[in-house]
Short mmCIF file of C-alpha atoms in Angstrom, two decimals:
data_model
loop_
_atom_site.label_atom_id
_atom_site.label_comp_id
_atom_site.label_asym_id
_atom_site.label_seq_id
_atom_site.Cartn_x
_atom_site.Cartn_y
_atom_site.Cartn_z
CA GLU V 28 16.79 -68.23 -44.74
CA SER V 29 19.83 -66.12 -45.15
CA ILE V 30 17.95 -63.68 -47.35
CA LEU V 31 14.94 -63.53 -44.91
CA SER V 32 17.36 -62.94 -42.04
CA ARG V 33 18.95 -60.01 -43.84
CA ILE V 34 15.51 -58.58 -44.63
CA ARG V 35 14.45 -58.73 -40.93
CA SER V 36 17.74 -57.24 -39.86
CA PHE V 37 17.30 -54.36 -42.34
CA GLU V 38 13.69 -53.77 -41.14
CA TYR V 39 14.85 -53.76 -37.53
CA SER V 40 17.63 -51.27 -38.21
CA GLN V 41 15.12 -49.08 -40.10
CA LYS V 42 12.80 -49.12 -37.14
CA ASN V 43 15.64 -48.13 -34.83
CA ALA V 44 16.60 -45.34 -37.17
CA VAL V 45 13.12 -43.92 -36.61
CA LEU V 46 12.39 -44.93 -33.05
CA VAL V 47 15.67 -43.81 -31.42
CA PRO V 48 15.58 -40.20 -32.70
CA ALA V 49 11.82 -40.07 -31.94
CA ALA V 50 12.44 -41.25 -28.36
CA ALA V 51 15.34 -38.84 -27.95
CA LEU V 52 13.22 -36.04 -29.31
CA GLY V 53 10.40 -36.97 -26.91
CA VAL V 54 12.69 -37.16 -23.85
CA GLY V 55 14.34 -33.88 -24.94
CA GLY V 56 10.99 -32.20 -25.40
CA MET V 57 9.90 -33.32 -21.89
CA LEU V 58 13.13 -32.02 -20.45
CA VAL V 59 12.75 -28.60 -22.16
CA TYR V 60 9.13 -28.34 -20.95
CA TRP V 61 10.20 -29.24 -17.37
CA LEU V 62 12.96 -26.70 -17.39
CA ARG V 63 10.68 -24.01 -18.87
CA SER V 64 7.93 -24.82 -16.36
CA ARG V 65 10.46 -24.50 -13.55
CA HIS V 66 11.25 -20.96 -14.62
CA LYS V 67 7.75 -19.97 -15.61
CA ILE V 68 6.64 -16.98 -13.49
CA LYS V 69 3.74 -17.88 -11.22
CA THR V 70 0.98 -15.29 -11.03
CA ILE V 71 -2.10 -14.72 -8.99
CA GLU V 72 -5.32 -15.60 -10.84
CA MET V 73 -7.05 -12.34 -11.72
CA GLY V 74 -10.56 -13.80 -11.50
CA ASP V 75 -13.57 -11.53 -11.01
CA GLY V 76 -15.83 -10.34 -8.31
CA TRP V 77 -19.08 -8.61 -7.31
CA TRP V 78 -19.17 -6.33 -4.31
CA GLY V 79 -22.43 -4.46 -4.87
CA SER V 80 -25.55 -4.94 -2.85
CA GLY V 81 -27.49 -8.15 -3.43
CA GLU V 82 -27.02 -10.58 -6.31
CA ARG V 83 -25.00 -9.62 -9.38
CA PRO V 84 -27.31 -8.63 -12.20
CA LEU V 85 -27.57 -11.37 -14.82
CA LYS V 86 -28.08 -8.99 -17.72
CA GLY V 87 -26.62 -5.69 -18.71
CA LYS V 88 -23.07 -4.49 -18.86
CA GLU V 89 -21.60 -2.46 -16.03
CA ASP V 90 -21.50 1.33 -16.50
CA GLU V 91 -17.83 1.96 -17.37
CA SER V 92 -18.09 5.72 -17.58
CA ILE V 93 -15.60 7.97 -15.73
CA ARG V 94 -17.65 10.56 -13.88
CA PRO V 95 -16.30 13.89 -12.51
CA PHE V 96 -16.69 14.03 -8.74
CA LYS V 97 -16.54 16.92 -6.30
CA ILE V 98 -16.29 16.83 -2.53
CA GLU V 99 -19.03 18.96 -0.94
CA THR V 100 -20.14 19.94 2.51
CA SER V 101 -23.11 21.65 4.11
CA ASP V 102 -24.10 23.78 7.13
CA LYS V 103 -25.98 20.80 8.56
CA GLU V 104 -22.85 18.60 8.40
CA ILE V 105 -20.70 21.16 10.10
CA GLU V 106 -23.27 22.06 12.76
CA ASP V 107 -23.66 18.37 13.64
CA LEU V 108 -19.91 18.01 14.01
CA HIS V 109 -19.72 21.11 16.21
CA ARG V 110 -22.48 19.84 18.49
CA ARG V 111 -20.71 16.57 18.99
CA LEU V 112 -17.34 18.26 19.66
CA GLU V 113 -18.95 20.54 22.28
CA ARG V 114 -20.46 17.53 24.15
CA ALA V 115 -17.22 15.47 24.40
CA ARG V 116 -16.32 13.83 27.69
CA TYR V 117 -12.68 13.37 28.74
CA ALA V 118 -10.94 11.11 31.28
CA PRO V 119 -7.96 12.86 32.90
CA PRO V 120 -4.59 11.27 31.92
CA LEU V 121 -2.22 9.77 34.47
CA GLU V 122 0.45 12.14 35.59
CA GLY V 123 3.56 11.85 33.37
CA ALA V 124 1.83 9.41 31.02
CA ALA V 125 2.59 11.38 27.84
CA PHE V 126 1.51 9.01 24.96
CA HIS V 127 2.52 5.75 26.66
CA TYR V 128 -1.14 4.92 27.39
CA GLY V 129 -2.38 6.15 24.01
CA PHE V 130 -3.61 9.58 23.04
CA ASN V 131 -3.08 11.99 25.97
CA SER V 132 -6.47 13.49 26.81
CA SER V 133 -4.99 16.84 27.94
CA TYR V 134 -3.58 17.36 24.45
CA LEU V 135 -6.75 15.94 22.93
CA ARG V 136 -8.72 18.84 24.55
CA LYS V 137 -6.39 21.30 22.71
CA VAL V 138 -6.90 19.49 19.45
CA VAL V 139 -10.64 19.46 19.84
CA ALA V 140 -10.67 23.17 20.77
CA TYR V 141 -8.79 23.94 17.57
CA TRP V 142 -11.09 21.66 15.61
CA ARG V 143 -14.22 23.37 16.97
CA HIS V 144 -13.11 27.02 16.82
CA GLN V 145 -10.31 27.41 14.20
CA PHE V 146 -10.41 24.52 11.78
CA ASP V 147 -12.24 25.55 8.61
CA TRP V 148 -13.73 22.48 6.91
CA ARG V 149 -15.06 24.54 3.97
CA LYS V 150 -11.58 25.85 3.28
CA GLN V 151 -10.15 22.34 3.42
CA VAL V 152 -12.81 21.06 1.06
CA GLU V 153 -11.48 23.65 -1.46
CA VAL V 154 -7.95 22.34 -0.88
CA LEU V 155 -9.17 18.77 -1.48
CA ASN V 156 -10.92 19.85 -4.68
CA LYS V 157 -7.79 21.51 -6.15
CA TYR V 158 -7.00 18.24 -7.93
CA PRO V 159 -9.47 16.59 -10.33
CA HIS V 160 -11.69 13.95 -8.66
CA PHE V 161 -13.56 11.09 -10.42
CA GLN V 162 -15.67 8.07 -9.72
CA THR V 163 -16.35 5.00 -11.79
CA THR V 164 -18.25 1.78 -11.04
CA ILE V 165 -16.19 -1.39 -10.94
CA GLU V 166 -17.55 -4.76 -9.75
CA GLY V 167 -20.68 -3.17 -8.38
CA ILE V 168 -19.17 -0.39 -6.21
CA ASN V 169 -18.21 3.22 -6.94
CA ILE V 170 -14.41 3.79 -6.95
CA HIS V 171 -13.13 7.28 -6.16
CA PHE V 172 -9.80 8.52 -7.39
CA ILE V 173 -7.86 11.69 -8.22
CA HIS V 174 -6.01 11.91 -11.59
CA VAL V 175 -3.41 14.65 -11.90
CA LYS V 176 -1.61 15.36 -15.17
CA PRO V 177 1.44 17.57 -15.59
CA SER V 178 0.53 21.07 -16.66
CA TYR V 179 3.73 21.33 -18.70
CA ILE V 180 5.78 18.60 -20.26
CA PRO V 181 9.41 19.66 -21.10
CA HIS V 182 10.71 18.65 -24.50
CA GLY V 183 12.05 15.05 -24.65
CA ARG V 184 10.48 13.98 -21.39
CA ALA V 185 8.30 10.93 -21.26
CA VAL V 186 5.17 11.01 -19.09
CA GLN V 187 4.83 7.93 -16.89
CA PRO V 188 1.50 6.90 -15.36
CA LEU V 189 1.97 6.23 -11.62
CA LEU V 190 -0.71 4.68 -9.41
CA MET V 191 -0.18 5.57 -5.72
CA VAL V 192 -2.15 3.65 -3.07
CA HIS V 193 -2.61 4.72 0.57
CA GLY V 194 -3.16 2.58 3.69
CA TRP V 195 -4.92 2.78 7.07
CA PRO V 196 -5.57 5.19 8.79
CA GLY V 197 -4.52 7.34 5.79
CA SER V 198 -6.29 8.39 2.67
CA PHE V 199 -5.71 9.76 -0.82
CA TYR V 200 -4.98 13.09 0.89
CA GLU V 201 -1.63 11.73 2.10
CA PHE V 202 -0.28 12.32 -1.47
CA TYR V 203 -1.29 15.98 -1.87
CA LYS V 204 2.27 17.23 -1.07
CA ILE V 205 4.10 14.72 -3.21
CA ILE V 206 1.84 15.06 -6.37
CA PRO V 207 3.35 18.36 -7.54
CA LEU V 208 6.82 17.05 -7.01
CA LEU V 209 6.07 14.20 -9.37
CA THR V 210 3.96 16.00 -11.96
CA GLU V 211 6.23 19.06 -12.09
CA PRO V 212 9.63 17.91 -10.74
CA ALA V 213 11.69 20.69 -12.36
CA ARG V 214 9.67 23.40 -10.60
CA HIS V 215 10.61 21.85 -7.27
CA GLY V 216 14.25 21.24 -7.91
CA LEU V 217 13.86 17.55 -8.84
CA THR V 218 15.66 17.53 -12.17
CA GLU V 219 17.22 14.04 -12.12
CA GLY V 220 16.51 12.11 -15.30
CA ASP V 221 14.01 12.66 -17.97
CA VAL V 222 10.79 11.37 -16.38
CA VAL V 223 7.64 13.21 -15.34
CA PHE V 224 4.50 11.54 -14.01
CA GLU V 225 0.74 11.70 -14.25
CA VAL V 226 -0.49 10.50 -10.88
CA ILE V 227 -3.59 8.42 -10.10
CA CYS V 228 -4.51 8.04 -6.44
CA PRO V 229 -7.61 5.94 -5.76
CA SER V 230 -9.30 5.45 -2.41
CA ILE V 231 -9.37 1.83 -1.31
CA PRO V 232 -13.00 0.65 -1.40
CA GLY V 233 -14.48 1.27 2.06
CA TYR V 234 -12.17 4.24 2.66
CA GLY V 235 -13.20 7.80 2.14
CA PHE V 236 -15.22 8.44 -1.02
CA SER V 237 -14.84 4.91 -2.44
CA GLU V 238 -18.02 2.87 -1.76
CA ALA V 239 -17.64 0.14 0.85
CA PRO V 240 -18.06 -3.50 -0.36
CA HIS V 241 -21.44 -4.96 0.57
CA GLN V 242 -20.25 -8.55 0.50
CA LYS V 243 -17.78 -10.46 2.77
CA GLY V 244 -14.28 -11.40 1.61
CA PHE V 245 -13.00 -8.15 0.06
CA ASP V 246 -9.23 -8.32 0.40
CA THR V 247 -6.12 -6.92 -1.13
CA ILE V 248 -6.28 -9.23 -4.10
CA ALA V 249 -9.78 -8.06 -4.95
CA THR V 250 -8.54 -4.43 -4.57
CA ALA V 251 -5.55 -5.24 -6.87
CA ARG V 252 -7.89 -6.53 -9.54
CA ILE V 253 -10.20 -3.48 -9.25
CA PHE V 254 -7.20 -1.07 -9.52
CA HIS V 255 -5.94 -2.94 -12.59
CA LYS V 256 -9.39 -2.56 -14.13
CA LEU V 257 -9.29 1.14 -13.20
CA MET V 258 -6.04 1.71 -14.95
CA ASN V 259 -7.19 -0.20 -17.97
CA ARG V 260 -10.35 1.86 -18.09
CA LEU V 261 -8.24 5.06 -18.02
CA GLY V 262 -6.46 3.69 -21.12
CA PHE V 263 -3.16 2.60 -19.62
CA LYS V 264 -1.60 -0.69 -20.74
CA GLU V 265 1.60 -0.27 -18.70
CA TYR V 266 2.18 1.75 -15.51
CA TYR V 267 4.21 2.16 -12.36
CA LEU V 268 2.95 1.43 -8.88
CA GLN V 269 3.76 2.90 -5.49
CA GLY V 270 2.50 1.99 -2.05
CA GLY V 271 3.04 1.83 1.73
CA ASP V 272 0.97 0.18 4.45
CA TRP V 273 -2.04 -1.57 2.76
CA GLY V 274 -0.95 0.19 -0.43
CA SER V 275 2.27 -1.86 -0.37
CA ARG V 276 0.38 -5.14 -0.25
CA ILE V 277 -2.21 -4.06 -2.81
CA THR V 278 0.44 -2.95 -5.31
CA THR V 279 2.52 -6.00 -4.68
CA ASN V 280 -0.53 -8.12 -5.50
CA MET V 281 -1.00 -6.07 -8.68
CA ALA V 282 2.57 -6.96 -9.73
CA GLN V 283 1.95 -10.63 -8.90
CA MET V 284 -1.33 -10.62 -10.81
CA LEU V 285 -0.47 -8.88 -14.09
CA PRO V 286 3.36 -8.45 -14.23
CA GLN V 287 3.13 -7.62 -17.93
CA SER V 288 1.24 -4.41 -17.06
CA VAL V 289 3.55 -3.24 -14.27
CA LYS V 290 6.67 -1.44 -15.48
CA GLY V 291 7.94 -1.07 -11.92
CA LEU V 292 6.87 -1.34 -8.27
CA HIS V 293 8.08 1.12 -5.67
CA LEU V 294 7.43 0.45 -1.97
CA ASN V 295 8.09 2.24 1.33
CA LEU V 296 7.02 -0.76 3.39
CA VAL V 297 7.65 -4.43 2.60
CA PHE V 298 5.40 -7.30 3.71
CA ILE V 299 7.05 -10.68 3.96
CA SER V 300 4.89 -13.52 5.31
CA ARG V 301 7.44 -16.29 4.71
CA GLN V 302 9.64 -17.02 7.69
CA GLY V 303 11.22 -20.52 7.85
CA LEU V 304 14.61 -21.85 8.93
CA ARG V 305 16.60 -19.49 6.62
CA ARG V 306 15.15 -16.44 8.36
CA ILE V 307 15.75 -17.82 11.80
CA ILE V 308 19.42 -18.52 10.97
CA SER V 309 19.75 -15.01 9.49
CA VAL V 310 18.29 -13.44 12.67
CA MET V 311 20.57 -15.52 14.91
CA LEU V 312 23.79 -14.87 12.99
CA GLY V 313 22.96 -11.32 11.82
CA ALA V 314 24.02 -9.57 15.02
CA TYR V 315 27.40 -11.31 15.07
CA VAL V 316 28.39 -12.01 11.51
CA PRO V 317 25.99 -9.94 9.43
CA TRP V 318 28.14 -10.19 6.24
CA LEU V 319 27.63 -13.97 6.35
CA VAL V 320 23.83 -13.64 5.98
CA GLY V 321 23.80 -10.64 3.65
CA LEU V 322 23.08 -7.96 6.23
CA THR V 323 24.71 -4.51 6.23
CA LYS V 324 25.83 -2.43 9.26
CA GLU V 325 22.73 -0.26 8.76
CA ASP V 326 20.46 -3.35 8.74
CA VAL V 327 22.03 -4.39 12.03
CA ARG V 328 21.52 -0.95 13.53
CA ARG V 329 17.87 -0.94 12.53
CA THR V 330 17.04 -4.56 13.33
CA TYR V 331 18.75 -5.23 16.67
CA PRO V 332 18.22 -5.78 19.58
CA PHE V 333 15.77 -8.06 17.70
CA ILE V 334 13.35 -8.91 20.52
CA GLN V 335 12.91 -5.19 21.44
CA LYS V 336 12.48 -3.83 17.91
CA ASN V 337 10.64 -6.70 16.23
CA ILE V 338 8.51 -8.18 19.04
CA TYR V 339 8.06 -5.75 21.99
CA GLU V 340 7.72 -2.57 19.96
CA LEU V 341 5.52 -4.25 17.37
CA LEU V 342 3.23 -5.70 20.01
CA ARG V 343 2.94 -2.24 21.60
CA GLU V 344 1.88 -0.67 18.30
CA THR V 345 -0.48 -3.39 16.88
CA GLY V 346 -3.12 -3.85 19.53
CA TYR V 347 -5.55 -2.09 17.12
CA LEU V 348 -4.72 -4.72 14.48
CA HIS V 349 -5.97 -7.59 16.62
CA ILE V 350 -9.30 -5.79 17.29
CA GLN V 351 -9.78 -4.92 13.60
CA ALA V 352 -8.80 -8.36 12.37
CA THR V 353 -11.39 -10.05 14.67
CA LYS V 354 -14.34 -7.76 15.69
CA PRO V 355 -13.99 -4.49 13.73
CA ASP V 356 -17.65 -3.48 13.89
CA THR V 357 -17.74 -3.35 17.75
CA ALA V 358 -15.01 -0.78 18.21
CA GLY V 359 -15.98 0.86 14.90
CA CYS V 360 -19.55 1.67 16.16
CA GLY V 361 -18.15 3.91 18.86
CA LEU V 362 -15.66 5.62 16.53
CA ASN V 363 -18.28 6.24 13.88
CA ASP V 364 -20.44 7.96 16.47
CA SER V 365 -17.87 10.15 18.13
CA PRO V 366 -15.61 12.55 16.18
CA VAL V 367 -13.41 13.00 19.29
CA GLY V 368 -13.02 9.23 19.69
CA LEU V 369 -12.24 8.96 15.95
CA ALA V 370 -9.59 11.62 16.13
CA ALA V 371 -7.89 10.08 19.17
CA TYR V 372 -7.86 6.65 17.49
CA ILE V 373 -6.53 7.87 14.16
CA LEU V 374 -4.09 10.57 15.26
CA GLU V 375 -2.42 8.32 17.86
CA LYS V 376 -1.05 6.34 14.87
CA PHE V 377 0.28 9.57 13.27
CA SER V 378 2.28 10.08 16.47
CA THR V 379 4.12 6.86 17.20
CA TRP V 380 4.21 5.59 13.57
CA THR V 381 5.95 8.78 12.53
CA ASP V 382 8.55 8.51 15.28
CA LYS V 383 8.68 5.94 18.10
CA SER V 384 10.28 8.46 20.51
CA PHE V 385 7.06 10.66 20.31
CA LEU V 386 5.66 8.30 23.01
CA HIS V 387 7.59 10.43 25.52
CA ARG V 388 6.04 13.75 24.47
CA ASP V 389 2.89 15.12 26.01
CA ASP V 390 1.66 16.29 22.57
CA GLY V 391 2.74 13.05 20.83
CA GLY V 392 5.05 15.16 18.61
CA LEU V 393 2.20 15.53 16.14
CA GLU V 394 2.69 19.20 15.32
CA SER V 395 6.45 18.79 14.79
CA LYS V 396 5.83 16.91 11.52
CA TYR V 397 2.25 17.95 10.46
CA SER V 398 -0.12 20.84 10.93
CA LEU V 399 -3.44 20.35 12.75
CA ASP V 400 -5.24 21.29 9.53
CA GLU V 401 -3.52 18.47 7.66
CA LEU V 402 -4.18 15.93 10.42
CA LEU V 403 -7.84 16.92 10.97
CA THR V 404 -8.51 16.97 7.21
CA ASN V 405 -7.53 13.28 7.12
CA VAL V 406 -9.76 12.57 10.08
CA MET V 407 -12.65 14.50 8.45
CA ILE V 408 -12.42 12.28 5.30
CA TYR V 409 -13.31 9.32 7.53
CA TRP V 410 -15.87 11.29 9.54
CA VAL V 411 -18.01 12.79 6.70
CA THR V 412 -18.06 9.49 4.75
CA SER V 413 -18.74 7.27 7.83
CA SER V 414 -16.01 4.97 6.53
CA ILE V 415 -14.15 4.08 9.72
CA VAL V 416 -16.01 0.78 10.16
CA SER V 417 -15.55 -0.39 6.56
CA SER V 418 -11.89 0.64 6.60
CA MET V 419 -11.33 -1.42 9.78
CA ARG V 420 -13.09 -4.45 8.19
CA PHE V 421 -10.28 -4.66 5.64
CA TYR V 422 -8.07 -6.14 8.41
CA LYS V 423 -10.52 -8.90 9.08
CA GLU V 424 -10.87 -9.75 5.38
CA ASN V 425 -7.13 -9.96 4.93
CA LEU V 426 -5.96 -11.44 8.26
CA SER V 427 -8.66 -14.03 8.98
CA GLN V 428 -6.67 -16.83 7.42
CA HIS V 429 -3.09 -18.15 7.87
CA PRO V 430 -0.84 -15.84 5.84
CA GLY V 431 0.97 -18.88 4.44
CA LEU V 432 -2.29 -20.12 2.85
CA ALA V 433 -3.13 -16.89 1.08
CA ALA V 434 -3.16 -16.91 -2.79
CA ASP V 435 -0.15 -14.61 -2.88
CA ALA V 436 2.02 -16.39 -0.31
CA ARG V 437 4.01 -18.51 -2.75
CA VAL V 438 4.08 -16.11 -5.65
CA GLY V 439 7.24 -14.05 -6.20
CA VAL V 440 7.43 -10.55 -7.60
CA TYR V 441 9.54 -10.34 -10.78
CA VAL V 442 8.86 -6.84 -11.95
CA PRO V 443 11.62 -4.18 -11.25
CA THR V 444 11.21 -3.19 -7.62
CA GLY V 445 12.39 -0.14 -5.72
CA ILE V 446 12.41 -0.14 -1.88
CA ALA V 447 12.69 2.99 0.23
CA ALA V 448 13.53 1.93 3.79
CA PHE V 449 12.60 4.75 6.19
CA PRO V 450 14.31 4.55 9.62
CA GLN V 451 11.23 5.10 11.76
CA GLU V 452 9.05 2.52 9.96
CA LEU V 453 7.37 0.01 12.26
CA ALA V 454 9.74 -2.80 11.24
CA HIS V 455 12.86 -2.89 9.06
CA THR V 456 13.16 -5.33 6.16
CA PRO V 457 16.76 -5.82 4.98
CA ARG V 458 17.41 -6.29 1.24
CA ALA V 459 18.56 -9.84 1.92
CA TRP V 460 15.17 -10.72 3.36
CA ALA V 461 13.15 -8.82 0.79
CA LYS V 462 14.91 -10.80 -1.99
CA GLN V 463 12.95 -13.86 -0.89
CA ILE V 464 9.83 -12.33 -2.50
CA PHE V 465 11.14 -9.53 -4.68
CA LYS V 466 13.33 -11.15 -7.24
CA ASN V 467 14.25 -8.06 -9.16
CA ILE V 468 15.22 -5.29 -6.71
CA THR V 469 16.51 -2.44 -8.87
CA THR V 470 17.00 0.12 -6.07
CA TYR V 471 17.15 -0.22 -2.32
CA SER V 472 17.56 3.07 -0.35
CA TYR V 473 18.30 3.57 3.35
CA MET V 474 16.32 6.83 3.76
CA PRO V 475 17.93 9.35 6.11
CA ARG V 476 14.78 10.22 8.12
CA GLY V 477 11.03 9.60 8.13
CA GLY V 478 8.54 7.00 9.23
CA HIS V 479 5.39 5.14 8.19
CA PHE V 480 3.55 8.00 6.43
CA ALA V 481 6.37 8.76 4.06
CA ALA V 482 4.49 10.69 1.35
CA PHE V 483 2.76 12.84 4.04
CA GLU V 484 5.82 13.47 6.18
CA GLU V 485 8.81 13.46 3.77
CA PRO V 486 7.29 14.01 0.30
CA LYS V 487 10.55 15.36 -1.26
CA LEU V 488 12.65 12.42 -0.05
CA LEU V 489 10.11 9.94 -1.35
CA ALA V 490 9.66 11.74 -4.70
CA GLN V 491 13.42 11.76 -5.25
CA ASP V 492 13.61 7.99 -4.59
CA ILE V 493 10.69 7.28 -6.92
CA ILE V 494 12.24 9.36 -9.69
CA HIS V 495 15.62 7.71 -9.15
CA PHE V 496 14.01 4.27 -9.36
CA VAL V 497 11.94 4.99 -12.52
CA ARG V 498 14.90 6.55 -14.24
CA LYS V 499 16.91 3.41 -13.53
CA VAL V 500 14.15 1.15 -14.82
CA GLU V 501 13.75 3.21 -18.04
CA GLN V 502 17.48 2.78 -18.65
CA LEU V 503 17.37 -1.02 -18.38
#
């Protein structure tokens, strides 16, 4: 019995010698997996889509060719425009209304007179064609883009691919003044760092010369996927992104979708859908003890009085958004039929979104920041392509559900991020608030002047900030 007892004791100790380390290893492995899964970067599913007319073809690969594209016009197109401009009807403005009721019709008469008798669309088409244009078919629709490479690369400088995405009611044309500053910075006095860019500016599907989706549901995530496919088709594995307005959300989605492809993300408008108790406390305390909630003096100056700047002024400027997010086709029908109505609808945004004080001016301050040729060229891109309705639908596709339920709502951005905060932007987002989404803010700049259409209005300021950001990322 004594011998048997010793044998059993030996067997038991041998089992423990195996089981205890095995159990410890198993528990340890689970703990490591749990810790790693906690820190694993969440991404948006890339998925796939079909936006062409009818059912997706079962057989045959999509044509992936890159086709040269040229903007053209005709006598018939110009004559039709002139006839419509000549037959416009106007309602007289209220006395002293300036731009408080929308586009002042007295000034609109002057704009239309210039459009009819002095604006040269053929000449502007030549201006538009000065950069190389292309189209390619992705997910069943033709995607338009311009692709500008530097004409000269100084010794030792790296060429960085940069995708720049516009918003509404802008277009790829917004970037025409900033492109040479980025592709040839030394020629324009921008010598900081050793970076030079080749710039790709696509038109969002449904805007300008990019074909409109034929199916419902085309949102910023679908756009992000298409633009990733575009960059991949152009041979880029890694690239920088830049955007404002819808371009901000599209490029943010791109960074959330394929962070390994995005070297850096630069924004001049930040979307944050998360609110919550933390934000409420920040808003309540920010005016009194800003340092306690991470706000700077400049944040306080731009954010308060909070009700006036973040509720009243936003409500005044976003009536269009409610229409476009609910019944875009109704208003769009009128705008698509009337060039004068289209110009009033679009150019009003270039007034108050550039500077809120322009409300008080009879001419909306439009010609203090832009030329009529520039403004009307952007309007003409919508007019000749009949794209105002499809551009407005983009709001319905993106805003028809609760923002907290969107696929990107709970996904952070971990790529290096640069934020250029322009003082006349519709709403200010302090760095402390942006950090809730953007986990790797590399640069945050309080820009000295400028509003919503930064690349169009202040190209040099924006170019300097992009170059500063990319230089910093490249040094990391």
